[in-house]
Coordinates of C-alpha atoms in Angstrom, one line a residue:
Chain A
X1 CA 30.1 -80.2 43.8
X2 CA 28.1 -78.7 46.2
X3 CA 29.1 -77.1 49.8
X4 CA 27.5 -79.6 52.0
X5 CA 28.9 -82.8 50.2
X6 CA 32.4 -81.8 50.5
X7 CA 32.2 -80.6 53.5
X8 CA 30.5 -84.2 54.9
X9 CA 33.0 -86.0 52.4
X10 CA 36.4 -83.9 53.7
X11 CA 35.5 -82.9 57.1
X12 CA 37.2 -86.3 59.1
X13 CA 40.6 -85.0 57.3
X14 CA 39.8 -81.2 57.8
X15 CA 38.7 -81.6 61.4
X16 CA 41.9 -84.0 62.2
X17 CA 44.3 -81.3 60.9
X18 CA 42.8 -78.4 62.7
X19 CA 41.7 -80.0 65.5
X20 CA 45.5 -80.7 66.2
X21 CA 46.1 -77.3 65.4
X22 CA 43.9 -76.3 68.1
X23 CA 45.9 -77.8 70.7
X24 CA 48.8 -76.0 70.2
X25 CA 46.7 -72.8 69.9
X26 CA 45.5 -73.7 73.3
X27 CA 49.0 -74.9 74.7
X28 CA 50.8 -71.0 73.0
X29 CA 47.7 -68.8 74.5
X30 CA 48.5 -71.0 78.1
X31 CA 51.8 -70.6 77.9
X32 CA 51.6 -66.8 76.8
X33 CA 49.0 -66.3 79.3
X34 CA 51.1 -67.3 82.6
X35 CA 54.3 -65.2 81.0
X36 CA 51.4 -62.0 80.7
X37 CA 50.5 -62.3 84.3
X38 CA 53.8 -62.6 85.8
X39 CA 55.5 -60.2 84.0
X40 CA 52.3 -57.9 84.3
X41 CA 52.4 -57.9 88.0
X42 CA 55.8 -57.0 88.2
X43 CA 55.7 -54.3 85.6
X44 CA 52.6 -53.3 87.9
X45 CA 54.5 -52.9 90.7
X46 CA 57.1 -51.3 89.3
X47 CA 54.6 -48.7 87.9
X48 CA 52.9 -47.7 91.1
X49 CA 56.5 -47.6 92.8
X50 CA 58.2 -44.7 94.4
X51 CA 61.3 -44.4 92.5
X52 CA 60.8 -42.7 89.2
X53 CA 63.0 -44.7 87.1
X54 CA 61.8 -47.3 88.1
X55 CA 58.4 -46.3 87.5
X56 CA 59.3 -44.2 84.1
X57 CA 60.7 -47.5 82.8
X58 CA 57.4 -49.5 83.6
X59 CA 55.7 -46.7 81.9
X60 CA 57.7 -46.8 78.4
X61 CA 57.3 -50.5 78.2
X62 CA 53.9 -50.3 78.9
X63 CA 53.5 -47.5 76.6
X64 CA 55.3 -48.9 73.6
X65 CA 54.1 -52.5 74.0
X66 CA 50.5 -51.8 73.6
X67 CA 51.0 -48.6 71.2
X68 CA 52.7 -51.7 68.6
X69 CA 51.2 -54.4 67.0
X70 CA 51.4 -57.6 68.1
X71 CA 52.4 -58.9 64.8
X72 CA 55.6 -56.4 64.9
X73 CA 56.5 -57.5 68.3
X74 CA 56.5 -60.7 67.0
X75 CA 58.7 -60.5 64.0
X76 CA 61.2 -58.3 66.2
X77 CA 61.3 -61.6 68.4
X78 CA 61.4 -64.1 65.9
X79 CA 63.4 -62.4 63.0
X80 CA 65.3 -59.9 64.3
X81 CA 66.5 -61.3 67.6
X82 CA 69.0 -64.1 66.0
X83 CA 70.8 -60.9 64.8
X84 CA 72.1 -60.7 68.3
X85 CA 72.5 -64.1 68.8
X86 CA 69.2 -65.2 70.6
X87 CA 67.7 -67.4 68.7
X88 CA 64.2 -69.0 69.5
X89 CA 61.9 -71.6 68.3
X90 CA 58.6 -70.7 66.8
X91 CA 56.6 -71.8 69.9
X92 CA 59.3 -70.2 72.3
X93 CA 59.0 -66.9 70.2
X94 CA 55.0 -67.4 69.9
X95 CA 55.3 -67.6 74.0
X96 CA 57.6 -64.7 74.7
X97 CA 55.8 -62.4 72.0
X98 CA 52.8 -62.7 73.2
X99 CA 53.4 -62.8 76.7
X100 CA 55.2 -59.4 76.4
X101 CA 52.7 -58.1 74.4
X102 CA 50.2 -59.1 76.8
X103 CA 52.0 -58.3 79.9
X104 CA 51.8 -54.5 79.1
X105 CA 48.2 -55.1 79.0
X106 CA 47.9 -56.9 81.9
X107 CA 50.2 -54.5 84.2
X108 CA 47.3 -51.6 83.5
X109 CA 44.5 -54.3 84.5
X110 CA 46.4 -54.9 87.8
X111 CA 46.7 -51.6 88.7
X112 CA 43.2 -50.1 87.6
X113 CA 42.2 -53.1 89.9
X114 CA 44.6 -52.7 92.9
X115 CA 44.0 -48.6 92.7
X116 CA 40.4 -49.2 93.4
X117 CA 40.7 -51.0 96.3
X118 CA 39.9 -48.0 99.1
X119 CA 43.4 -46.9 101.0
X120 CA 42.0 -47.1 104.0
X121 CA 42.6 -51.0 103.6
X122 CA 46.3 -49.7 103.3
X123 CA 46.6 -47.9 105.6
X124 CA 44.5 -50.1 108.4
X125 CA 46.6 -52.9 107.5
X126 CA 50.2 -50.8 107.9
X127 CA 48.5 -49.3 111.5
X128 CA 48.4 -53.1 112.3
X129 CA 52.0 -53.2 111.7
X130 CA 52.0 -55.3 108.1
X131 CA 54.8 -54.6 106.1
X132 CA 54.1 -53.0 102.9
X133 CA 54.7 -56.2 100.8
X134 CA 52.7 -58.6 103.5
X135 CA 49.9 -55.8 103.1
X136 CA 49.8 -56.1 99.3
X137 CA 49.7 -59.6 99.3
X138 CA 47.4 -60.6 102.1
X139 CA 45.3 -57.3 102.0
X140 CA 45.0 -55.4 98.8
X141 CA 45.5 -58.4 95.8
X142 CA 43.1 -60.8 97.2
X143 CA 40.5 -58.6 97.2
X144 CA 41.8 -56.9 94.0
X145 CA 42.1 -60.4 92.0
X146 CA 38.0 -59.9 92.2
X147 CA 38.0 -57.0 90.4
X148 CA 40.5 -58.0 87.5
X149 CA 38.8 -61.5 86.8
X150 CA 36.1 -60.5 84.2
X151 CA 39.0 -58.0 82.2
X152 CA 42.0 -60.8 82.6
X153 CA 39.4 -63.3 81.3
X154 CA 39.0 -60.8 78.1
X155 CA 41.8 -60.6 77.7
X156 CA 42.5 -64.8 77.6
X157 CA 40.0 -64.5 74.4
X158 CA 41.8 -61.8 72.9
X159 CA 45.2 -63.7 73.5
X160 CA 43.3 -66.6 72.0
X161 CA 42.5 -64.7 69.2
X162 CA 46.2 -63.1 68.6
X163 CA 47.6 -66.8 68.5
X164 CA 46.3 -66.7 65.0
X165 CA 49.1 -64.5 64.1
X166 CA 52.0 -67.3 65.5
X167 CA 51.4 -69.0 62.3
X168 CA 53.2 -66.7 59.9
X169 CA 56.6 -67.8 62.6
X170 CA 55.6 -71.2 61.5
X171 CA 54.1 -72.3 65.1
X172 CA 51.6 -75.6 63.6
X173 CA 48.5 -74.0 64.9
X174 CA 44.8 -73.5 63.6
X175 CA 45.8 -71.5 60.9
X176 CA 49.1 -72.8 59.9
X177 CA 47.1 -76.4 59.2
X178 CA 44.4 -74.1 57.6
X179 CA 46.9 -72.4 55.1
X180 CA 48.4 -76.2 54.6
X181 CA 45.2 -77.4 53.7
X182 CA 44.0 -75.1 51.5
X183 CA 46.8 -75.1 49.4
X184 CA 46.6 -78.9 49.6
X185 CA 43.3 -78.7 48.6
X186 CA 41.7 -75.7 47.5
X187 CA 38.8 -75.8 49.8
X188 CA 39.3 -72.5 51.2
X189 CA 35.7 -71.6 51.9
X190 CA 35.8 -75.2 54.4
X191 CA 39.0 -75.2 56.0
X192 CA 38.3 -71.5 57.2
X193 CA 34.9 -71.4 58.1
X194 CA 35.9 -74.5 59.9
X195 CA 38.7 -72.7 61.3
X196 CA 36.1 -70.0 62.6
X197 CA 34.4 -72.5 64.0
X198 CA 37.1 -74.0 66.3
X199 CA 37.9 -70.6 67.4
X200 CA 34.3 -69.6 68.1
X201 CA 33.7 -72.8 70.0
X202 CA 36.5 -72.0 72.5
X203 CA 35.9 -68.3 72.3
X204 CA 32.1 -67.9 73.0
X205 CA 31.7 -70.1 76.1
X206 CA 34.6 -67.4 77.3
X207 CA 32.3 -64.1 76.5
X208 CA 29.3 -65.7 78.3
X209 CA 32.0 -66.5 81.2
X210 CA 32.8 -62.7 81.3
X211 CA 29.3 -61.9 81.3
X212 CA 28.6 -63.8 83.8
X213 CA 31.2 -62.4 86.2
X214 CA 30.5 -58.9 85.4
X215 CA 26.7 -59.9 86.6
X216 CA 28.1 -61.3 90.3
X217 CA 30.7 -58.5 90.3
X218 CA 27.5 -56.0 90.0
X219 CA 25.5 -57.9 92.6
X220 CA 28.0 -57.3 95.5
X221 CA 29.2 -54.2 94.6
Chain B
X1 CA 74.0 -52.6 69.5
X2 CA 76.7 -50.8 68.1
X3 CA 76.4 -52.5 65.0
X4 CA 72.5 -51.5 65.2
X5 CA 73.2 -47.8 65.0
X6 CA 75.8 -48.4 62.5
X7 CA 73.1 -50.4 60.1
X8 CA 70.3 -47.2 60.3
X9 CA 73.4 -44.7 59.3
X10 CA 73.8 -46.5 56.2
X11 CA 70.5 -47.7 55.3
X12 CA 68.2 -45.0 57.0
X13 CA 68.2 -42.7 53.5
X14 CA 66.5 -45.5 52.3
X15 CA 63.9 -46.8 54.6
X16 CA 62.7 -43.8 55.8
X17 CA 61.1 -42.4 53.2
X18 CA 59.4 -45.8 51.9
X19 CA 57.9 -46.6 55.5
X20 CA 56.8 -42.9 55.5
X21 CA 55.0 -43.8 52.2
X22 CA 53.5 -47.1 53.4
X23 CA 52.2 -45.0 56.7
X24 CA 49.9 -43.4 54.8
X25 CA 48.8 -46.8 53.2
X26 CA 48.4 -47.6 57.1
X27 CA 46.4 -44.5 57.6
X28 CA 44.2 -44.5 54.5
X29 CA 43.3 -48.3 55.2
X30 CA 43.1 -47.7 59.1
X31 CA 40.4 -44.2 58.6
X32 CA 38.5 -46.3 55.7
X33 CA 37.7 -49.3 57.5
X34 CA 36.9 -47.1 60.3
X35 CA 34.1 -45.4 58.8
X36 CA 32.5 -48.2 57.7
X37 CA 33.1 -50.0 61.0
X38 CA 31.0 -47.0 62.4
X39 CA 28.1 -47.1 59.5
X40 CA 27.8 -51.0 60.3
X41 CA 28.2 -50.5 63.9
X42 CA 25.6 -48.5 64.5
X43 CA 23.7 -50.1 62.2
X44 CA 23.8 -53.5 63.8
X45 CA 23.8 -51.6 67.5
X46 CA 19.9 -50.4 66.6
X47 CA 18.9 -53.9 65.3
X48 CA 20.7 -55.7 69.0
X49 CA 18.5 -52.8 71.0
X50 CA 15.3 -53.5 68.9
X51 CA 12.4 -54.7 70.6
X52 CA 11.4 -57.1 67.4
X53 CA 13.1 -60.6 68.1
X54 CA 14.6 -61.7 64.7
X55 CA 16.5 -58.4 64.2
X56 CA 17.8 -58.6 67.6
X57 CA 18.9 -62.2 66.9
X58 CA 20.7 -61.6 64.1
X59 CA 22.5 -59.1 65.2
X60 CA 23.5 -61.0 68.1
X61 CA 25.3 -63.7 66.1
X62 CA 27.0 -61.2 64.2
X63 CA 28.1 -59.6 66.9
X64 CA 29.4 -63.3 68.9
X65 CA 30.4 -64.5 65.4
X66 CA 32.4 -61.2 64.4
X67 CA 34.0 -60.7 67.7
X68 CA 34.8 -64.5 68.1
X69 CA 37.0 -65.2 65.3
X70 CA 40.9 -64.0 64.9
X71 CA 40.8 -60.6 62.2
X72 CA 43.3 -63.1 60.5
X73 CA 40.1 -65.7 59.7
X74 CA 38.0 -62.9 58.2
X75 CA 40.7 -61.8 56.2
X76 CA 41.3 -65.0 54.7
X77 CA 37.8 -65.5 54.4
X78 CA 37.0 -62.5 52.6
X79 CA 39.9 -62.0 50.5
X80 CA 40.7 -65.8 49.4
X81 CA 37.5 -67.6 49.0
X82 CA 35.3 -65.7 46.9
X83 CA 38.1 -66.0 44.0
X84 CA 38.0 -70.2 44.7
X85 CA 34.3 -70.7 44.5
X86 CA 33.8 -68.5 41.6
X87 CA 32.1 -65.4 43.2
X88 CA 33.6 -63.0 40.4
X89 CA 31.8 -60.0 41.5
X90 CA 33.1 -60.6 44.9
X91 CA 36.2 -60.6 44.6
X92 CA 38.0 -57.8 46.2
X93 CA 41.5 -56.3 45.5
X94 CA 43.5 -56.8 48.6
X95 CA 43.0 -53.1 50.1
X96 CA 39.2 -54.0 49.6
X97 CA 39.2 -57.2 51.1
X98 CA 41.5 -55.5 54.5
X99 CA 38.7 -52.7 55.2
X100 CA 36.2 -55.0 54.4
X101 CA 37.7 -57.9 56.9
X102 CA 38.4 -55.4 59.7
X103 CA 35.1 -53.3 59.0
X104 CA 33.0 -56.3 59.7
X105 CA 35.0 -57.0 63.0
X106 CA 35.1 -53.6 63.5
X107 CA 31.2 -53.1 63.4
X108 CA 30.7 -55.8 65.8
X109 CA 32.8 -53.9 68.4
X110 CA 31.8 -50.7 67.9
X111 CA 27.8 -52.1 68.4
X112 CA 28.7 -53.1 71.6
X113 CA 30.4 -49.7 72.5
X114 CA 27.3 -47.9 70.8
X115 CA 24.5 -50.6 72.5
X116 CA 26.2 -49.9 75.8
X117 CA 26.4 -45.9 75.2
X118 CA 23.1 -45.7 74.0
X119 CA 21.7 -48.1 77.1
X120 CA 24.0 -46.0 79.9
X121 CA 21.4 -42.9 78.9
X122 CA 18.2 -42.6 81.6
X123 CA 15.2 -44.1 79.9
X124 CA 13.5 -40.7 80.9
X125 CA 15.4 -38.8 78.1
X126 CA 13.3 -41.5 75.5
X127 CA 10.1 -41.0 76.9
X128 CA 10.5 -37.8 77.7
X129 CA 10.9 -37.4 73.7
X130 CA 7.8 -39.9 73.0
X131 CA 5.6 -37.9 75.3
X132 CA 6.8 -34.9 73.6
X133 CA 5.3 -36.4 70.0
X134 CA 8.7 -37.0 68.9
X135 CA 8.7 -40.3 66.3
X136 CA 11.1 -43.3 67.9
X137 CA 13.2 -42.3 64.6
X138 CA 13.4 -38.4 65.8
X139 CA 13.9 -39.4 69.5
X140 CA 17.0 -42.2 68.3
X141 CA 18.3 -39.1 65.9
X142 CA 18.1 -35.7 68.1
X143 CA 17.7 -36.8 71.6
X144 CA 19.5 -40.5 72.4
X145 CA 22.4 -40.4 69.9
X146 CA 23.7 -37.0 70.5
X147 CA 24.0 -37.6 74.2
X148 CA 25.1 -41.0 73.8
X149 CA 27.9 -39.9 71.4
X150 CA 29.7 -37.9 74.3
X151 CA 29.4 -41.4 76.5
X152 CA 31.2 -43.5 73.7
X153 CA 34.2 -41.3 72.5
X154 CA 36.8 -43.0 74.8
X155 CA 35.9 -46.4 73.9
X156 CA 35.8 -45.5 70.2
X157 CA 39.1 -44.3 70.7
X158 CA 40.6 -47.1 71.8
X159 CA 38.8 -49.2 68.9
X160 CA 40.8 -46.6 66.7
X161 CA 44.1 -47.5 68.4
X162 CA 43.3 -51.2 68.2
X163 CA 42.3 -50.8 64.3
X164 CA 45.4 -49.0 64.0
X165 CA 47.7 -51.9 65.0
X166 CA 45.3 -54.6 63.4
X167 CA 46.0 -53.5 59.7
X168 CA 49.0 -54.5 60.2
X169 CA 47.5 -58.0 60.3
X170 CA 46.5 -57.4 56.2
X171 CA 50.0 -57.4 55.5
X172 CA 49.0 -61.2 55.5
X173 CA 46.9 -60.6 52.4
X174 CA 49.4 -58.3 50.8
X175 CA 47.7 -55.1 51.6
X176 CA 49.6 -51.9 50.9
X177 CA 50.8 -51.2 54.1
X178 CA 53.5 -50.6 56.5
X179 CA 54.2 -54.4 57.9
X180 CA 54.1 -55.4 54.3
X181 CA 56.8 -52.7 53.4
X182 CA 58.5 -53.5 56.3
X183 CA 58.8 -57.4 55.5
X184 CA 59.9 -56.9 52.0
X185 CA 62.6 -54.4 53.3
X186 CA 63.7 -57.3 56.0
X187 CA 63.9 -59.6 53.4
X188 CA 65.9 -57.5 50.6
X189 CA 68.6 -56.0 53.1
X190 CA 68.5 -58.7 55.7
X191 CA 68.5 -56.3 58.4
X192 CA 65.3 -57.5 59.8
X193 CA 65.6 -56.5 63.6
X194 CA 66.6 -53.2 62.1
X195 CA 63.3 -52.9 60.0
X196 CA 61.1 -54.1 62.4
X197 CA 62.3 -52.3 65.3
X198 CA 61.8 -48.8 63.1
X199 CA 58.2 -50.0 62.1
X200 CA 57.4 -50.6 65.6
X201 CA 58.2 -47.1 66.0
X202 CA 56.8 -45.8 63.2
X203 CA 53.2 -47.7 64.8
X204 CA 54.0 -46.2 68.3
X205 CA 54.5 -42.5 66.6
X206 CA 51.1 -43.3 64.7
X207 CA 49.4 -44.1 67.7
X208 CA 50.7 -42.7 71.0
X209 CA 49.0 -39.4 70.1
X210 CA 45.9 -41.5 69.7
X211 CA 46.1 -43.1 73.2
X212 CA 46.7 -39.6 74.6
X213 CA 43.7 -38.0 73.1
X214 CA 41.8 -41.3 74.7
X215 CA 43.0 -40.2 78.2
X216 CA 41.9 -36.8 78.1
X217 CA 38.8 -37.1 77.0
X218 CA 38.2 -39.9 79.6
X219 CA 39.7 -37.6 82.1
X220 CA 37.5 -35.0 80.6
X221 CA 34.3 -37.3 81.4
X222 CA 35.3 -38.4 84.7
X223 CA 35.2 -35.2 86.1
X224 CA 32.7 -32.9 84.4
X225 CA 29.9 -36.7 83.5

């Protein structure tokens, strides 16, 4: 049979399948992506604080969460964890891995963007008697958030991406239909170049989106 | 946690020198697809700067379709389907199919790093070169590239670092590699936060000097250009 008539014949089935996974790939990169900038921002400010434990820890985590893979964090999470009597759900453990994983990434995003705001902003805002914590907020982040949208924003596609990985813990997302499919089938060639597709779909309109905001970060620099 | 420490004293004998082994699977498959990551990246890097349209096209969609897709996809893609449609002569042992998946990822990266090192030089170095009577090729070869290479190292660095941690993706295909070694010493002793937690560490070893070497040599370029 030839490519184009299975693919016409099969793709109402394929396309359901994945499609659904698709949702939940959305719904684990959402819910991982919240997790990543919370716990980035306070692993940030941890970082850049005074006391150096507090900072040394921020540094380790940092260190160690981006110098392993994701795919190890992941199986620590899922696998290992019920050893000490946590035990999560493949989405909950899709979440939380990511979102730690991310988070490391995130808190070095933060502060590249928050040290490149000028300290004169600082220090005007201390000389006008802000507290430290009212200056961050009202001074030095809202200006800051500027500079981090175009790397957060790569970062969402490369979170995006990573979700692929969830489906080896089971999570019923792109892939884990794909795998399904194929074995169910045998189509492999048009379950995963439709797979690609999905992903590309949701991932391209992204990269232009970074593009674009690199371009208007450039014009009022 | 106790019983953590009490789990590596007995099994530790074991495990350590089998991870060590499948490190260097990790290594080998990580410096492989590297280099042909680099050949195709700066391949595809001159067709994106060319000023003929359909070259420049097509490496555009490599580029969006290569960076757009999970490593996972490729990797199924490469390694399972020619088998299934009959492509004999493509089908790749699994160590082949992992450099070939992350090289073409890979080379869609490192075009971007390369188009973007290549495009930070001053366009006065180029014609500089043409006036001189240098050949585009000669200018590309002794004049652009060598400068541009300084420009790149960081970013190529961290590419390496990524790589690094994305063959442990092809444990999914059965590549020899640490992750796989690691899951099928999870499942044989049941000990998997044990197992996992030591090939995290064995990644972080692999890698931490990596991320160093990236610092200084942006450190390095931030102060001296």
């Amino acid at each position: 049979m030839n490519f184009w008539t299975v693919m016409v014949d099969r793709f109402p089935y394929f396309a359901s399948l994945l499609l659904k996974g698709a949702v939940m790939t959305v719904a684990v990169a959402a819910g991982a992506l919240v997790l990543a900038l919370v716990l980035g921002l306070v692993i940030a400010l941890l970082r850049m604080s005074r006391s150096r434990l507090l900072s040394g820890f921020a540094y380790i985590y940092t260190e160690f969460l981006r110098g392993t893979p994701a795919l190890a964090q992941l199986f620590v999470i899922y696998f290992g964890l019920p050893d000490i009597g946590i035990e999560l759900r493949p989405v909950e453990a899709a979440i939380v891995g990511l979102g730690i994983n991310g988070s490391a990434y995130l808190s070095e995003v933060y502060r590249a963007g928050i040290q490149a705001i000028h300290r004169g902003q600082f220090e005007a805002a201390f000389s006008l008697g802000m507290t430290p914590i009212g200056s961050m907020r009202y001074i030095v982040l809202p200006q800051a958030v500027r500079m981090m949208l175009p790397p957060i924003t790569n970062f969402s596609i490369t979170l995006l991406k990573d979700t692929a990985l969830v489906s080896v813990v089971a999570v019923p997302e792109i892939m884990f239909y794909a795998r399904n499919l194929v074995t169910e089938t045998f189509q492999s060639m048009h379950v995963y170049l439709l797979a690609a597709a999905i992903y590309l779909v949701m991932t391209i309109p992204m990269s232009r989106l970074v593009a674009y905001l690199e371009r208007t970060r450039r014009a009022w620099q | 946690m106790p019983r953590l420490i009490e789990v590596y004293e007995d099994n530790i004998r074991d495990w350590f020198p089998e991870m060590l082994a499948a490190c260097v699977g990790t290594l080998k498959l990580s410096l492989v697809a590297f280099i042909v990551a680099a050949v195709i990246g700066l391949f595809v890097a001159l067709m994106r700067i060319s000023p003929r349209t359909s070259p420049r096209w097509i490496a555009i969609s490599f580029i969006e379709v290569m960076r757009g897709t999970p490593a996972l996809v490729i990797l199924y893609i490469v390694y399972f389907v020619p088998p299934q449609v009959g492509l004999t002569w493509l089908t790749l042992s699994s160590f082949a199919a992992a450099v070939c998946g992350l090289a073409l990822q890979g080379g869609a990266i490192l075009a971007e790093v390369f188009r973007s090192g290549i495009e930070a030089l001053h366009s006065g170095q180029r014609e500089a070169a043409l006036a001189l009577g240098m050949t585009p090729a000669k200018t590309m070869r002794y004049i652009v590239l060598p400068q541009a290479m300084r420009v790149v190292l960081p970013p190529v660095g961290n590419y390496a670092i990524g790589l690094l941690k994305d063959t442990s993706v092809c444990a999914l295909i059965a590549a020899p590699e640490l992750m796989l070694r690691a899951k099928d010493l999870a499942s044989s002793s049941f000990e998997p936060m044990a197992v996992f937690c030591l090939a995290a560490l064995f990644y972080f070893i692999m890698s931490y000097p990596l991320s160093l070497a990236v610092r200084y040599m942006e450190y390095r370029l931030a102060r001296h250009g």
